XYZ file of C-alpha atoms in Angstrom:
350
model
C 167.927 72.199 80.423
C 167.797 74.728 83.239
C 164.348 75.944 84.394
C 163.196 79.221 82.841
C 160.834 81.778 84.344
C 158.008 82.946 82.076
C 155.022 85.269 82.716
C 152.866 82.126 82.962
C 155.126 80.312 85.439
C 158.327 78.294 85.555
C 159.146 76.285 82.433
C 160.820 72.914 83.045
C 161.819 70.196 80.565
C 162.102 66.538 81.604
C 163.889 63.795 79.663
C 163.843 59.991 79.600
C 160.447 59.379 81.224
C 157.744 57.161 79.709
C 154.138 57.130 80.871
C 153.234 53.431 80.736
C 149.640 53.380 81.894
C 146.685 54.906 83.734
C 143.870 53.246 85.669
C 141.127 55.333 87.265
C 138.717 54.060 89.909
C 135.296 55.494 90.760
C 132.916 54.504 93.546
C 129.913 52.447 92.459
C 127.453 54.821 94.117
C 126.036 57.237 91.549
C 124.172 60.395 92.562
C 122.017 62.252 90.030
C 121.241 65.928 90.401
C 117.534 65.189 90.467
C 118.096 62.942 93.491
C 118.651 66.105 95.558
C 115.224 67.706 95.225
C 114.778 67.279 98.984
C 117.460 69.981 99.413
C 117.166 72.167 96.305
C 114.320 73.154 94.025
C 114.137 71.507 90.565
C 114.603 74.952 89.007
C 117.799 75.606 90.966
C 119.140 72.131 90.177
C 118.566 72.716 86.461
C 120.184 76.152 86.594
C 123.286 74.853 88.375
C 123.487 71.847 86.060
C 123.530 74.086 83.003
C 126.322 76.211 84.440
C 128.589 73.477 85.841
C 127.728 70.789 83.294
C 127.347 68.199 86.074
C 124.458 65.746 85.750
C 125.680 62.789 87.802
C 128.561 62.127 90.188
C 130.198 59.105 91.811
C 130.332 59.383 95.604
C 132.337 57.299 98.059
C 130.604 55.431 100.860
C 131.133 56.573 104.435
C 133.826 53.916 104.926
C 135.503 54.373 101.521
C 138.570 56.614 101.364
C 140.713 58.085 98.617
C 143.408 55.545 99.412
C 140.934 52.683 98.891
C 140.095 53.944 95.410
C 143.743 54.614 94.546
C 144.843 51.230 95.874
C 142.325 49.445 93.641
C 143.517 51.472 90.648
C 147.178 50.708 91.438
C 146.557 46.963 91.809
C 144.781 46.848 88.457
C 147.493 48.897 86.754
C 150.380 46.823 88.113
C 148.611 43.629 87.041
C 147.948 44.986 83.553
C 151.575 46.070 83.117
C 153.058 42.987 84.756
C 154.959 45.132 87.260
C 156.177 43.149 90.243
C 155.668 44.994 93.558
C 159.390 44.878 94.300
C 160.154 46.714 91.030
C 158.457 49.951 92.151
C 160.997 52.427 93.498
C 158.710 55.247 94.679
C 155.063 55.999 95.362
C 153.700 59.558 95.298
C 150.207 60.129 96.719
C 148.578 63.413 95.670
C 145.413 64.286 97.576
C 143.725 66.766 99.877
C 141.727 63.963 101.523
C 144.358 61.636 103.039
C 143.475 58.844 105.429
C 145.012 60.561 108.457
C 146.706 63.787 109.521
C 149.662 61.451 110.066
C 151.183 59.131 108.996
C 151.466 59.875 105.295
C 148.933 57.854 103.311
C 151.676 56.919 100.821
C 153.393 54.939 103.589
C 150.236 52.950 104.285
C 149.765 52.314 100.563
C 153.349 51.041 100.255
C 152.486 48.339 102.763
C 149.020 47.562 101.407
C 150.355 47.168 97.862
C 153.176 44.919 99.045
C 155.916 47.196 97.714
C 159.482 46.693 98.901
C 160.907 48.523 101.899
C 163.383 50.192 99.536
C 160.391 52.107 98.073
C 160.316 55.850 98.772
C 156.826 57.108 99.690
C 155.431 60.571 100.337
C 152.243 62.636 100.162
C 151.609 65.854 98.256
C 148.813 68.145 99.462
C 147.491 69.628 96.207
C 144.077 69.604 94.579
C 143.105 70.863 91.126
C 146.672 71.179 89.806
C 147.842 68.105 91.693
C 147.964 65.529 88.908
C 150.225 67.596 86.652
C 152.408 68.567 89.614
C 152.571 64.878 90.511
C 153.674 63.954 86.989
C 156.416 66.572 87.200
C 157.629 65.411 90.621
C 157.611 61.724 89.665
C 159.305 62.482 86.354
C 162.055 64.524 88.000
C 162.787 61.623 90.342
C 163.279 59.418 87.289
C 165.086 62.018 85.170
C 167.458 62.618 88.067
C 168.296 58.889 88.091
C 167.115 58.510 91.683
C 164.591 55.836 90.692
C 163.440 53.897 87.618
C 159.749 53.165 88.321
C 157.205 55.380 90.075
C 153.538 54.938 90.919
C 151.694 58.255 90.994
C 148.414 57.935 92.898
C 146.146 60.972 92.642
C 142.603 61.369 93.874
C 140.159 62.907 96.285
C 136.904 62.168 98.061
C 135.821 65.791 97.969
C 132.175 64.909 98.553
C 133.139 64.431 102.213
C 134.297 68.072 102.396
C 131.178 69.851 101.126
C 128.223 71.212 103.058
C 125.189 69.229 101.810
C 123.153 72.446 101.882
C 125.648 74.581 99.934
C 124.392 75.139 96.398
C 127.877 76.180 95.200
C 129.539 72.856 96.046
C 126.961 70.155 96.858
C 126.079 69.604 93.186
C 129.624 69.877 91.869
C 132.109 67.528 93.515
C 132.555 63.794 92.965
C 135.091 61.215 94.122
C 137.783 59.158 92.367
C 141.214 57.607 92.837
C 143.769 57.016 90.096
C 147.100 55.340 89.426
C 149.694 56.305 86.814
C 152.837 54.301 86.028
C 155.996 56.127 84.963
C 159.309 54.544 84.033
C 162.799 55.443 82.862
C 163.148 55.093 79.092
C 166.185 56.497 77.295
C 164.173 56.755 74.047
C 161.154 58.587 75.500
C 160.211 61.977 74.076
C 160.850 64.944 76.389
C 158.032 66.461 78.417
C 157.579 70.194 78.956
C 155.984 71.724 82.052
C 154.868 75.190 83.083
C 154.142 75.539 86.810
C 153.023 78.477 88.915
C 151.433 79.681 92.134
C 149.595 82.755 93.400
C 148.861 82.318 97.090
C 146.775 85.489 97.158
C 143.925 83.180 96.136
C 144.307 81.177 99.366
C 140.880 82.035 100.796
C 138.843 81.619 97.606
C 138.887 77.811 97.897
C 139.361 76.856 101.522
C 138.133 74.852 104.491
C 138.483 77.641 107.096
C 138.471 75.410 110.169
C 141.310 73.031 109.402
C 144.058 71.433 111.468
C 146.048 74.038 113.428
C 144.987 77.495 112.296
C 141.392 76.818 113.309
C 138.777 79.172 111.942
C 140.960 82.264 112.438
C 140.969 83.102 108.742
C 137.212 82.795 108.296
C 136.272 86.200 109.662
C 136.425 87.966 106.303
C 134.598 85.198 104.423
C 130.852 85.261 103.740
C 128.791 83.439 106.331
C 129.300 79.708 105.862
C 130.062 76.612 107.900
C 133.839 76.758 108.571
C 134.021 72.962 108.790
C 133.206 72.619 105.072
C 134.717 73.718 101.797
C 134.106 77.361 100.903
C 134.352 78.415 97.252
C 134.251 81.953 95.900
C 133.026 81.004 92.443
C 133.393 84.384 90.687
C 136.965 84.887 91.912
C 137.969 81.343 90.920
C 136.385 81.893 87.505
C 138.309 85.140 87.000
C 141.596 83.522 88.016
C 141.025 80.607 85.652
C 140.102 82.703 82.622
C 143.092 84.958 83.257
C 145.720 82.282 83.907
C 144.924 79.096 82.017
C 145.088 80.251 78.370
C 148.415 81.990 79.087
C 149.771 78.830 80.750
C 148.705 76.544 77.890
C 150.101 78.864 75.245
C 153.372 79.057 77.192
C 153.855 75.288 77.381
C 153.005 74.895 73.680
C 155.397 77.685 72.692
C 158.170 76.187 74.820
C 157.601 72.836 73.107
C 157.544 74.346 69.629
C 153.975 73.173 69.122
C 150.614 74.705 68.310
C 147.027 73.784 69.103
C 146.809 72.186 65.659
C 149.781 69.959 66.434
C 148.322 68.134 69.437
C 145.956 65.192 69.562
C 143.834 66.561 72.383
C 143.789 68.856 75.400
C 143.105 67.214 78.771
C 141.959 69.846 81.250
C 140.976 69.703 84.906
C 137.197 69.232 84.876
C 136.253 72.226 87.002
C 133.145 73.690 85.392
C 131.787 73.110 81.886
C 130.896 76.749 81.193
C 134.376 77.872 82.234
C 136.111 75.126 80.244
C 134.213 75.941 77.058
C 135.134 79.594 77.496
C 138.820 78.637 77.779
C 138.589 76.368 74.723
C 137.144 79.243 72.719
C 139.972 81.575 73.775
C 142.551 78.932 72.806
C 140.712 78.145 69.520
C 140.497 74.480 70.494
C 137.955 72.535 68.423
C 135.433 70.451 70.373
C 136.879 67.182 69.089
C 140.210 68.040 70.736
C 138.693 69.199 74.010
C 136.880 66.274 75.674
C 134.729 66.692 78.786
C 133.349 64.162 81.254
C 132.248 66.493 84.054
C 128.625 65.657 83.194
C 129.190 62.043 84.334
C 131.636 62.437 87.225
C 131.579 66.031 88.467
C 134.728 67.760 89.671
C 136.978 65.068 91.201
C 139.818 67.477 92.073
C 143.272 65.930 91.507
C 141.741 62.894 89.752
C 139.982 64.712 86.910
C 142.676 64.461 84.219
C 143.516 60.737 84.566
C 139.785 59.990 84.986
C 139.136 61.875 81.757
C 141.848 59.857 80.010
C 140.371 56.571 81.195
C 136.794 57.359 80.144
C 137.201 58.943 76.708
C 135.577 56.011 74.862
C 137.026 57.021 71.470
C 135.694 60.583 71.813
C 139.191 61.982 71.223
C 142.519 60.564 70.007
C 144.371 59.552 73.177
C 147.729 59.092 71.491
C 150.625 61.136 70.270
C 151.137 64.589 71.747
C 148.671 65.966 74.306
C 148.442 68.996 76.567
C 147.331 68.659 80.191
C 146.299 71.573 82.391
C 145.416 71.620 86.092
C 144.396 74.782 87.922
C 142.543 75.937 91.014
C 142.852 75.723 94.774
C 145.880 77.595 96.068
C 145.869 79.298 93.559
C 148.060 76.722 91.866
C 148.431 75.807 88.206
C 150.441 73.440 86.028
C 150.447 72.468 82.362
C 152.322 69.729 80.531
C 153.015 68.860 76.919
C 153.843 65.181 76.584
C 153.663 62.141 74.348
C 151.343 59.226 75.140
C 152.904 56.922 72.552
C 154.492 54.848 75.331
C 151.164 54.215 77.102
C 149.833 50.654 76.832
C 147.142 50.659 79.558
C 144.337 53.159 80.042
C 141.072 52.052 81.620
C 138.372 52.813 84.166
C 137.119 50.569 86.968
C 134.374 50.778 89.598
C 135.071 49.986 93.243
């Protein structure tokens, strides 16, 4: 089927791709909000906790990178599925916290995982929408018959990007790395995607002093440290409330489904207040709209697979589901897919 433009974004349908498994890896170090009373007052911590929903987060050590977490997840997933390293045809690494400016972290992971030299490997620089975009990219490689097996590694160590004194971000972001296995399967149910971008939101989630542009774009931002992540919370909230319900409704309509016809909705864990507002607009019952932001915070591109791996029977992780990623860019992506082919879904600590 040819792609179709909709008011919510581009609709794309993918055939013959089975999601075989997901493993998500979190650092062992756990930080509680109340551990930060040396920086913020107890009253402020409680206020922010109520708004964001975050109570604890997992934070990488100084030496621990996103690739370390994703590598551990990939090793566990390949072992669980019985995938030989030489059987993997491509590796896609989605992250905004790579190991280096160059080379691509996916290339290093190809070597560290012992994958064959025939394996294609590349990085994708996306955050909040990154997992769903990664699923689409990996699936199109398979649907186009370029490859048969793909490892999608998505994650971020966003805690390394935030100003420890910034109340808007210091209590919000956690770290995680994930691995998802996708494979050609002629009998697999089709997957529908809606994808979109509005780059006018560029400066509402940004590290102003980055790579080559320097801090040139920071002049019209409120006073903040340009070396750290800046977030315009109200503008991001407005974008999310405006865009996400339309995107989810579009992917359901394109799939011929309704909210009642899905097992659960797996959304990027951005902010609990915002997510509950979206669920209300979509008329999603609580049992179909799981959250884990209270335990892990916002882990950027890792939130959806981390949510899948930590549901603990809180929602039916089978049959048809809707996924939605949205945020930095602005960038957004939703998917309607079947999880009936998934045989592995678990969480590990590293």
